[in-house]
Amino acid sequence: MQQNASSTTQQKSADRSTVPPAQSIITDITTSSLEPTEPTEPIDLTTTGEATELPTASTPGEDDSLVVQSLHGLGSPLLPAPIQPPTPPLTPPPAYSRKYVAGLFTFEQLSIFLIYPSTIAVGSLISIVSPPESYFGLRTNFFNVFFVKNGWFWTTITFMVHCIRLRISKPSKLVIRYAFATLWWFLFTQWFFGAPIMDRVFLGTGGVCFVNDPEAVPGDERKVHDSWSSFGCRHVKGEWAGGHDISGHSFLLTHASLFLWFELLPVIMERGPLLRQINTKIVFVTLALWWWMLLMTGIYFHTFTEKVTGWLCGIAEWAIIYILLPGNRTLTTMVGVPGV
Ligand SMILES: CCCCC/C=C\C/C=C\C/C=C\C/C=C\CCCC(=O)SCCNC(=O)CCNC(=O)[C@H](O)C(C)(C)COP(=O)(O)O
Ligand SMILES: Nc1ncnc2c1ncn2[C@@H]1O[C@H](COP(=O)(O)O)[C@@H](OP(=O)(O)O)[C@H]1O
């Protein structure tokens, strides 16, 4: 594409040096309107990317037309090139503002991204100032046990509800993005060649599983159990304590929410009939519940740093797939971009 663009530019400058000024102007008008637009910004995930192919390099046909225009001006000085109305640019302008903040985010993407650290910050602040007595402060509350503890399952269901109404050309890319998100959740919270990543961090920072020893001398009832995972520790009714216990809830709720938001964003930005569908409302209900539960985690559970590390790990996969990859055309072709 670079070569095509530069050869076109060279051709244009050659024309300028040889043809009379009037023809040169005509040639410039026609060529500039046909000029393929080289993206200088990341691929915008808020566009309807999968509805069409990713913007590609100029096709041979397009280049040929540029050459024909130039040759016409050079080879037929007595026959001026017909004035044609400018054709629209090859990349249609987006239907909404696409300003990038720090060259990475659109305004909408940045706003969504900021919801989660602010929620954790506000929750932690409330926990210091005056945490209210609440049903949501109980670990056994229904919303925690039924929804968050099965959080990836409900996120999967919500994602499917969102997907089944889409008309995208490449559903396989959407499954690949889901697979990456699931893989990261799985490695982080369930299994990483043994204990999951979050448990390995806990053990690596000096955490242990304490269990009560009924035969121990009074005052020294607790002994260390050799559980290598929080799951194993819970199984022996032990207490997982001592190390840096990354908040699994902060991780999961952030990771799942960013995944759903960024898959839904094209529907939101399109502001069309899809936005009013029940499927969209279901996604918003899940997002609202995840946000509320994150706020509750912020208020009632964990230390501030454990919630921050949970959040940081929760944005890791999202940052790669939805923010960094769109800067690389080849890698983006592998995972696609969300669309409608
Ligand atoms: C064109 C239409 C296509 C539609 C399909 C689109 C996309 C879907 C693609 C593929 C899906 C295919 C099959 C999916 C089928 C089933 C997958 C379900 C996968 C699951 O999610 S099962 C696991 C459920 N488990 C959980 O959710 C547990 C979540 N909980 C935790 O991770 C932890 O408890 C914690 C981190 C919240 C807290 O940790 P602790 O404090 O408890 O240590
Ligand atoms: N929003 C929330 N509502 C209820 N319990 C929560 C919660 N956030 C965290 N917890 C509980 O706090 C403990 C640590 O959570 P996590 O490390 O996943 O952030 C877990 O307890 P249990 O392991 O006893 O269920 C979890 O259920």
Coordinates of N, CA and C in Angstrom, one line a residue, residues 133-281:
E133 N -24.6 -0.3 56.7 CA -25.0 -1.7 56.9 C -25.9 -2.1 55.7
S134 N -25.5 -3.2 55.1 CA -26.3 -3.6 53.9 C -26.3 -5.1 53.7
Y135 N -27.3 -5.6 53.1 CA -27.4 -7.0 52.7 C -26.3 -7.3 51.7
F136 N -25.9 -6.3 50.9 CA -24.8 -6.5 49.9 C -23.4 -6.7 50.5
G137 N -23.4 -6.4 51.8 CA -22.1 -6.6 52.5 C -21.9 -8.0 52.9
L138 N -22.9 -8.9 52.7 CA -22.8 -10.3 53.1 C -22.2 -11.1 51.9
R139 N -21.3 -12.0 52.2 CA -20.7 -12.8 51.1 C -21.8 -13.7 50.6
T140 N -22.7 -14.1 51.4 CA -23.7 -15.0 51.0 C -24.9 -14.4 50.3
N141 N -24.8 -13.1 50.0 CA -26.0 -12.5 49.4 C -26.3 -13.1 48.0
F142 N -27.6 -13.2 47.7 CA -28.0 -13.9 46.5 C -27.3 -13.5 45.2
F143 N -27.2 -12.2 45.1 CA -26.6 -11.7 43.8 C -25.1 -12.1 43.7
N144 N -24.4 -12.2 44.8 CA -23.1 -12.7 44.8 C -23.0 -14.2 44.4
V145 N -23.8 -14.9 45.2 CA -23.7 -16.4 45.1 C -24.2 -16.9 43.7
F146 N -25.4 -16.3 43.3 CA -26.0 -16.8 42.1 C -25.4 -16.2 40.8
F147 N -25.1 -14.9 40.9 CA -24.6 -14.2 39.6 C -23.1 -14.1 39.6
V148 N -22.5 -13.4 40.5 CA -21.0 -13.1 40.4 C -20.2 -14.4 40.5
K149 N -20.6 -15.2 41.4 CA -19.8 -16.5 41.5 C -19.9 -17.3 40.3
N150 N -20.9 -17.1 39.4 CA -20.9 -17.7 38.1 C -20.8 -16.7 37.0
G151 N -20.0 -15.7 37.3 CA -20.0 -14.5 36.5 C -19.6 -14.7 35.1
W152 N -18.7 -15.6 34.8 CA -18.3 -15.8 33.4 C -19.4 -16.5 32.6
F153 N -20.1 -17.4 33.3 CA -21.2 -18.1 32.7 C -22.3 -17.0 32.3
W154 N -22.6 -16.1 33.2 CA -23.7 -15.1 32.8 C -23.2 -14.1 31.8
T155 N -21.9 -13.9 31.8 CA -21.3 -13.0 30.8 C -21.4 -13.7 29.4
T156 N -21.1 -15.0 29.4 CA -21.2 -15.8 28.1 C -22.7 -15.7 27.6
I157 N -23.6 -16.0 28.5 CA -25.0 -16.0 28.1 C -25.4 -14.6 27.5
T158 N -25.0 -13.5 28.2 CA -25.3 -12.2 27.8 C -24.7 -11.9 26.4
F159 N -23.4 -12.4 26.2 CA -22.7 -12.1 25.0 C -23.5 -12.9 23.8
M160 N -23.9 -14.1 24.1 CA -24.7 -14.8 23.1 C -26.0 -14.1 22.7
V161 N -26.7 -13.6 23.7 CA -27.9 -12.8 23.5 C -27.6 -11.6 22.6
H162 N -26.5 -11.0 22.8 CA -26.1 -9.9 22.0 C -25.7 -10.3 20.6
C163 N -25.0 -11.5 20.5 CA -24.5 -11.9 19.1 C -25.6 -12.4 18.2
I164 N -26.6 -13.1 18.7 CA -27.6 -13.8 17.9 C -28.4 -12.8 17.0
R165 N -28.4 -11.5 17.3 CA -29.2 -10.6 16.4 C -28.3 -9.8 15.5
L166 N -26.9 -10.1 15.5 CA -26.0 -9.3 14.7 C -26.0 -9.9 13.2
R167 N -25.6 -9.0 12.3 CA -25.6 -9.4 10.9 C -24.2 -9.3 10.4
I168 N -23.2 -9.6 11.2 CA -21.8 -9.4 10.8 C -21.4 -10.4 9.8
S169 N -20.3 -10.1 9.0 CA -19.9 -11.0 8.0 C -18.9 -12.0 8.5
K170 N -18.3 -11.8 9.6 CA -17.3 -12.8 10.1 C -17.6 -13.2 11.5
P171 N -18.6 -14.1 11.8 CA -18.9 -14.4 13.2 C -17.7 -15.2 13.8
S172 N -16.8 -15.8 13.0 CA -15.7 -16.5 13.6 C -14.8 -15.6 14.4
K173 N -14.7 -14.3 14.0 CA -13.8 -13.4 14.7 C -14.3 -13.0 16.0
L174 N -15.7 -13.0 16.1 CA -16.3 -12.7 17.3 C -16.1 -13.9 18.3
V175 N -16.1 -15.1 17.8 CA -15.9 -16.3 18.7 C -14.4 -16.2 19.1
I176 N -13.5 -15.8 18.3 CA -12.1 -15.7 18.6 C -11.9 -14.7 19.8
R177 N -12.6 -13.6 19.7 CA -12.4 -12.6 20.8 C -13.0 -13.1 22.1
Y178 N -14.1 -13.8 22.0 CA -14.7 -14.5 23.2 C -13.8 -15.5 23.7
A179 N -13.1 -16.3 22.8 CA -12.2 -17.3 23.3 C -11.0 -16.7 24.0
F180 N -10.5 -15.6 23.5 CA -9.4 -14.9 24.2 C -9.8 -14.4 25.6
A181 N -11.0 -13.8 25.6 CA -11.5 -13.3 26.9 C -11.7 -14.5 27.9
T182 N -12.2 -15.6 27.4 CA -12.5 -16.7 28.3 C -11.1 -17.3 28.8
L183 N -10.2 -17.4 27.8 CA -8.9 -18.0 28.2 C -8.3 -17.2 29.3
W184 N -8.3 -15.8 29.2 CA -7.7 -15.0 30.2 C -8.4 -15.2 31.6
W185 N -9.7 -15.2 31.5 CA -10.5 -15.4 32.8 C -10.1 -16.8 33.4
F186 N -10.0 -17.8 32.5 CA -9.7 -19.2 33.0 C -8.3 -19.3 33.6
L187 N -7.3 -18.7 32.9 CA -5.9 -18.8 33.4 C -5.8 -18.0 34.7
F188 N -6.5 -16.9 34.8 CA -6.3 -16.0 35.9 C -7.1 -16.6 37.2
T189 N -8.2 -17.1 37.0 CA -9.0 -17.5 38.2 C -9.2 -19.0 38.4
Q190 N -9.0 -19.8 37.3 CA -9.3 -21.2 37.5 C -8.1 -22.2 37.5
W191 N -7.3 -22.0 36.5 CA -6.2 -23.0 36.3 C -5.0 -22.4 35.5
F192 N -3.8 -22.5 36.0 CA -2.7 -22.0 35.2 C -1.6 -23.1 35.4
F193 N -1.7 -24.2 34.7 CA -0.8 -25.3 34.8 C -0.7 -25.7 36.3
G194 N -1.8 -25.8 36.9 CA -1.9 -26.0 38.4 C -2.8 -24.9 39.0
A195 N -2.3 -24.2 40.0 CA -3.0 -23.1 40.6 C -3.2 -22.0 39.6
P196 N -4.3 -21.3 39.7 CA -4.5 -20.2 38.8 C -3.6 -19.0 39.1
I197 N -3.5 -18.1 38.2 CA -2.5 -17.0 38.3 C -2.7 -16.2 39.7
M198 N -4.0 -16.0 40.0 CA -4.2 -15.1 41.2 C -3.8 -15.9 42.5
D199 N -3.9 -17.2 42.5 CA -3.5 -18.0 43.6 C -2.0 -18.0 43.7
R200 N -1.3 -18.1 42.5 CA 0.1 -18.2 42.5 C 0.7 -16.8 43.0
V201 N 0.1 -15.7 42.7 CA 0.5 -14.4 43.2 C 0.4 -14.4 44.7
F202 N -0.7 -14.9 45.2 CA -1.0 -15.0 46.7 C 0.1 -15.8 47.4
L203 N 0.4 -17.0 46.9 CA 1.4 -17.9 47.5 C 2.8 -17.3 47.3
G204 N 3.0 -16.7 46.2 CA 4.4 -16.1 45.9 C 4.6 -14.9 46.8
T205 N 3.6 -14.3 47.3 CA 3.8 -13.1 48.2 C 3.7 -13.5 49.7
G206 N 3.8 -14.8 50.0 CA 3.8 -15.2 51.4 C 2.5 -15.6 51.9
G207 N 1.5 -15.8 51.1 CA 0.2 -16.3 51.6 C 0.2 -17.8 51.9
V208 N -0.6 -18.1 52.9 CA -0.8 -19.5 53.2 C -2.2 -19.9 53.6
C209 N -2.5 -21.2 53.7 CA -3.8 -21.6 54.0 C -3.7 -22.1 55.5
F210 N -4.4 -21.4 56.4 CA -4.5 -21.8 57.8 C -5.7 -22.7 58.0
V211 N -5.5 -23.7 58.8 CA -6.6 -24.5 59.2 C -6.6 -24.7 60.7
N212 N -7.7 -24.9 61.3 CA -7.8 -25.1 62.7 C -7.3 -26.6 63.0
D213 N -6.5 -26.7 64.1 CA -6.0 -28.0 64.5 C -6.5 -28.3 65.9
P214 N -7.5 -29.2 66.0 CA -8.2 -29.4 67.2 C -7.2 -30.0 68.3
E215 N -6.1 -30.6 67.8 CA -5.2 -31.3 68.8 C -4.1 -30.3 69.3
A216 N -4.1 -29.1 68.7 CA -3.0 -28.2 69.1 C -3.2 -27.6 70.5
V217 N -2.1 -27.1 71.0 CA -2.2 -26.5 72.4 C -3.0 -25.3 72.3
P218 N -3.7 -24.9 73.4 CA -4.6 -23.7 73.4 C -3.7 -22.5 73.0
G219 N -4.3 -21.7 72.3 CA -3.6 -20.4 71.8 C -2.8 -20.6 70.5
D220 N -2.7 -21.9 70.1 CA -1.9 -22.2 68.9 C -2.7 -23.1 68.0
E221 N -4.0 -22.8 67.9 CA -4.9 -23.8 67.2 C -4.7 -23.8 65.7
R222 N -4.1 -22.7 65.1 CA -4.0 -22.7 63.7 C -2.7 -23.3 63.2
K223 N -2.8 -24.1 62.1 CA -1.6 -24.6 61.5 C -1.7 -24.4 60.0
V224 N -0.6 -24.4 59.4 CA -0.5 -24.2 57.9 C -0.8 -25.5 57.2
H225 N -1.8 -25.4 56.3 CA -2.1 -26.5 55.4 C -1.4 -26.4 54.1
D226 N -1.1 -27.5 53.5 CA -0.3 -27.4 52.2 C -1.1 -27.2 51.0
S227 N -2.3 -26.6 51.1 CA -3.1 -26.3 49.9 C -2.4 -25.3 49.0
W228 N -2.4 -25.6 47.7 CA -1.7 -24.7 46.7 C -2.7 -23.9 46.0
S229 N -4.0 -23.9 46.3 CA -4.9 -23.0 45.7 C -6.0 -22.6 46.6
S230 N -6.7 -21.5 46.3 CA -7.7 -21.0 47.2 C -8.9 -22.0 47.2
F231 N -9.1 -22.7 46.1 CA -10.1 -23.7 46.0 C -9.8 -24.9 47.0
G232 N -8.6 -25.3 47.0 CA -8.1 -26.4 47.9 C -8.3 -26.0 49.3
C233 N -7.9 -24.7 49.6 CA -8.0 -24.2 51.0 C -9.4 -24.1 51.5
R234 N -10.3 -23.7 50.6 CA -11.7 -23.6 50.9 C -12.3 -25.1 51.2
H235 N -11.8 -26.0 50.4 CA -12.2 -27.4 50.5 C -11.9 -28.0 51.9
V236 N -10.8 -27.6 52.5 CA -10.4 -28.1 53.9 C -10.9 -27.1 55.0
K237 N -11.8 -26.2 54.5 CA -12.3 -25.1 55.4 C -11.2 -24.3 56.1
G238 N -10.2 -24.0 55.3 CA -9.1 -23.2 55.8 C -9.3 -21.8 55.6
E239 N -8.4 -21.0 56.1 CA -8.4 -19.5 55.9 C -7.2 -19.1 55.0
W240 N -7.5 -18.5 53.9 CA -6.5 -18.1 52.9 C -6.0 -16.7 53.4
A241 N -4.8 -16.7 54.0 CA -4.3 -15.4 54.6 C -2.8 -15.2 54.5
G242 N -2.5 -13.9 54.5 CA -1.0 -13.6 54.6 C -0.4 -12.9 53.4
G243 N -0.8 -13.4 52.2 CA -0.1 -12.8 51.0 C -0.9 -11.7 50.3
H244 N -0.6 -11.3 49.1 CA -1.3 -10.3 48.4 C -2.5 -11.1 47.7
D245 N -3.7 -10.9 48.2 CA -4.8 -11.6 47.7 C -5.6 -10.8 46.7
I246 N -5.1 -10.9 45.4 CA -5.8 -10.1 44.4 C -7.3 -10.3 44.4
S247 N -8.1 -9.2 44.3 CA -9.5 -9.4 44.3 C -10.0 -10.0 43.0
G248 N -10.5 -11.3 43.2 CA -11.1 -12.0 42.0 C -12.3 -11.3 41.5
H249 N -13.1 -10.7 42.4 CA -14.3 -10.0 42.0 C -14.0 -8.8 41.2
S250 N -13.0 -8.0 41.7 CA -12.6 -6.8 40.9 C -12.1 -7.2 39.5
F251 N -11.4 -8.3 39.5 CA -10.9 -8.8 38.2 C -12.0 -9.2 37.3
L252 N -12.9 -10.1 37.8 CA -13.9 -10.6 36.9 C -14.9 -9.6 36.4
L253 N -15.3 -8.7 37.4 CA -16.4 -7.7 37.0 C -15.8 -6.7 36.1
T254 N -14.6 -6.3 36.2 CA -14.0 -5.4 35.2 C -13.8 -6.0 33.9
H255 N -13.2 -7.2 33.9 CA -12.9 -8.0 32.7 C -14.2 -8.2 31.9
A256 N -15.2 -8.7 32.5 CA -16.4 -9.1 31.9 C -17.1 -7.8 31.3
S257 N -17.1 -6.8 32.1 CA -17.8 -5.5 31.7 C -17.2 -4.9 30.5
L258 N -15.8 -4.8 30.5 CA -15.2 -4.2 29.4 C -15.4 -5.0 28.1
F259 N -15.4 -6.3 28.3 CA -15.6 -7.2 27.1 C -17.0 -6.9 26.6
L260 N -18.0 -6.9 27.4 CA -19.4 -6.7 26.9 C -19.6 -5.3 26.3
W261 N -19.0 -4.3 27.0 CA -19.1 -2.9 26.5 C -18.6 -2.7 25.1
F262 N -17.3 -3.3 25.0 CA -16.7 -3.0 23.7 C -17.3 -3.8 22.6
E263 N -17.9 -5.0 22.9 CA -18.6 -5.7 21.8 C -19.9 -5.0 21.5
L264 N -20.5 -4.3 22.5 CA -21.8 -3.6 22.3 C -21.6 -2.2 21.7
L265 N -20.4 -1.7 21.8 CA -20.2 -0.2 21.4 C -20.7 0.1 20.0
P266 N -20.4 -0.7 19.0 CA -20.9 -0.4 17.6 C -22.4 -0.2 17.6
V267 N -23.1 -1.0 18.3 CA -24.6 -0.9 18.4 C -25.0 0.4 19.0
I268 N -24.3 0.8 20.1 CA -24.6 2.0 20.8 C -24.3 3.2 19.8
M269 N -23.2 3.2 19.2 CA -22.8 4.3 18.3 C -23.6 4.4 17.1
E270 N -24.1 3.3 16.6 CA -25.0 3.3 15.4 C -26.3 4.0 15.7
R271 N -26.8 4.0 17.0 CA -28.0 4.6 17.4 C -29.2 4.2 16.5
G272 N -29.2 2.9 16.1 CA -30.2 2.4 15.2 C -31.2 1.5 15.9
P273 N -32.0 0.8 15.1 CA -33.0 -0.1 15.8 C -32.4 -1.2 16.7
L274 N -31.2 -1.6 16.4 CA -30.6 -2.6 17.3 C -30.5 -2.1 18.7
L275 N -30.3 -0.8 18.9 CA -30.1 -0.3 20.2 C -31.4 -0.4 21.1
R276 N -32.5 -0.4 20.4 CA -33.8 -0.5 21.1 C -34.3 -1.9 21.4
Q277 N -33.5 -2.9 20.8 CA -33.9 -4.3 21.0 C -33.8 -4.8 22.4
I278 N -34.5 -5.8 22.7 CA -34.5 -6.4 24.1 C -33.1 -7.0 24.4
N279 N -32.4 -7.4 23.3 CA -31.0 -8.0 23.5 C -30.1 -6.9 24.1
T280 N -30.2 -5.7 23.6 CA -29.4 -4.6 24.1 C -29.7 -4.4 25.5
K281 N -31.0 -4.4 25.8 CA -31.4 -4.1 27.2 C -30.9 -5.2 28.2

